[in-house]
XYZ file of C-alpha atoms in Angstrom:
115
model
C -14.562 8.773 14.488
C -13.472 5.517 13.188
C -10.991 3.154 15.455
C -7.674 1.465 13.741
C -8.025 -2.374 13.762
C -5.239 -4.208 13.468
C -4.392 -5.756 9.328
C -7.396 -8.300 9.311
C -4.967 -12.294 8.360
C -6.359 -12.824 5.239
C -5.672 -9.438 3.981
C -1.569 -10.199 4.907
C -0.227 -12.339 2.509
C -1.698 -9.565 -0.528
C 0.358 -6.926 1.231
C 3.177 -8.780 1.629
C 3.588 -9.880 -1.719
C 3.133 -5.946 -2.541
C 6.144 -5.572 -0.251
C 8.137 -7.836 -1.340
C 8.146 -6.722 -4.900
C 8.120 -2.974 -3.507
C 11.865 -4.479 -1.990
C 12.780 -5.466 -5.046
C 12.327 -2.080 -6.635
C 9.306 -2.919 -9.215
C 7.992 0.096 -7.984
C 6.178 0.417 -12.016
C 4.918 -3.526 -11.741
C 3.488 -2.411 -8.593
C 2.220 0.806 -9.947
C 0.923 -1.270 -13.194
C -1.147 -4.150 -11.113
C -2.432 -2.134 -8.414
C -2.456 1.514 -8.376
C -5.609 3.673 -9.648
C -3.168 5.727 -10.927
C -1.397 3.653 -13.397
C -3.082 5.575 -16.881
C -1.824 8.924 -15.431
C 2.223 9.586 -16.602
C 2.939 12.140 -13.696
C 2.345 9.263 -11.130
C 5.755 7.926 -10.205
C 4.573 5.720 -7.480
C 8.447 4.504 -6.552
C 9.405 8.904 -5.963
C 10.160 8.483 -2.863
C 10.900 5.300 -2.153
C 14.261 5.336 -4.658
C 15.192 8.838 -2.805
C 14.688 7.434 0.762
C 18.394 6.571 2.278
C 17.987 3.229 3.327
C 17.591 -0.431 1.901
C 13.715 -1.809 2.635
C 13.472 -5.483 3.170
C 10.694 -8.355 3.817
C 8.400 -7.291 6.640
C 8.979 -8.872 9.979
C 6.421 -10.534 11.967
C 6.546 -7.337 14.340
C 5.264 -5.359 11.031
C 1.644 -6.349 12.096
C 2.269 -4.454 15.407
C 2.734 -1.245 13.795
C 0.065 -1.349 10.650
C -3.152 0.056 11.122
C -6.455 -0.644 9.100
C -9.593 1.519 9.565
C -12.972 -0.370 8.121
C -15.024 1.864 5.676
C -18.206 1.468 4.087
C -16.310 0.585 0.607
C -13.892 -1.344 1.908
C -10.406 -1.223 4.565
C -8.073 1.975 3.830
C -4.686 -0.218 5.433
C -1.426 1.510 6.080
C 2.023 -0.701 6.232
C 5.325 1.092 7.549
C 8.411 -0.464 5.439
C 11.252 -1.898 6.863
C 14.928 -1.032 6.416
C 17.867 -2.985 6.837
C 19.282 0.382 8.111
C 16.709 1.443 10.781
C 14.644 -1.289 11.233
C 10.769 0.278 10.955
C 10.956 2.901 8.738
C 8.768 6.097 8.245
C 8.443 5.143 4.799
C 4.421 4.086 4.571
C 2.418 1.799 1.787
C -1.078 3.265 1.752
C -3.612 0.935 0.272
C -7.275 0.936 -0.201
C -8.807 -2.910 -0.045
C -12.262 -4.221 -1.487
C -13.829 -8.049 -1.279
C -15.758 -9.267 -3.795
C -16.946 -13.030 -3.859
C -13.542 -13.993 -1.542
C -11.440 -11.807 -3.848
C -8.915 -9.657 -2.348
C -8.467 -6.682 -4.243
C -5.623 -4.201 -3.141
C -5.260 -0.854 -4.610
C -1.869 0.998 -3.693
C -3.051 4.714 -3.218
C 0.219 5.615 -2.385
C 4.208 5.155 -0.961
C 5.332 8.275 0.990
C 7.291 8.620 4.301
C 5.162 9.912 7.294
């Protein structure tokens, strides 16, 4: 069984900028730059995210408290609640599959759902 680590630093400031942008609602930029699933047309990465009944906003320092990263073989599968101005942390969760290569960061959003 594999422990959760807390969000290794140098992988924050990539899943920030995710977040941000996911605040702004460029849900299809997002989908476009780092989803696997960009080619396929019945991936609507922002589905849930324009239904959920609250306004997200820039993650807190306290965000790191409650994000969880489990080290694979391949890489870090990282999870990242949202925040809302509404409720504060949210149940609404970026999933995200992360590689290095050569002291590249490369994110890939595998998904946006609410726990």
């Amino acid at each position: 069984m594999l422990d959760e680590l807390p969000v290794p630093d140098r992988f924050r400031p990539a899943l920030t900028a995710i977040v941000d942008r996911l605040v702004a609602g460029d849900y299809a930029g997002v989908a476009r730059d780092h989803s696997p699933y960009r080619d396929d047309p019945d991936h609507d990465l922002g589905l849930w995210a324009r239904e959920y009944p609250a306004t997200f906003v820039p993650l807190p320092p306290a965000a790191w408290e409650h994000a969880t990263a489990l080290q694979l073989d391949a890489g870090w599968a990282v999870d990242v609640s949202l925040w809302s101005r509404e409720e504060g942390l949210s149940d609404m969760t970026l999933s995200t599959f992360i590689r290095e290569h050569d002291g590249e960061i490369q994110v890939d959003v595998t998904d946006l759902h609410v726990l």
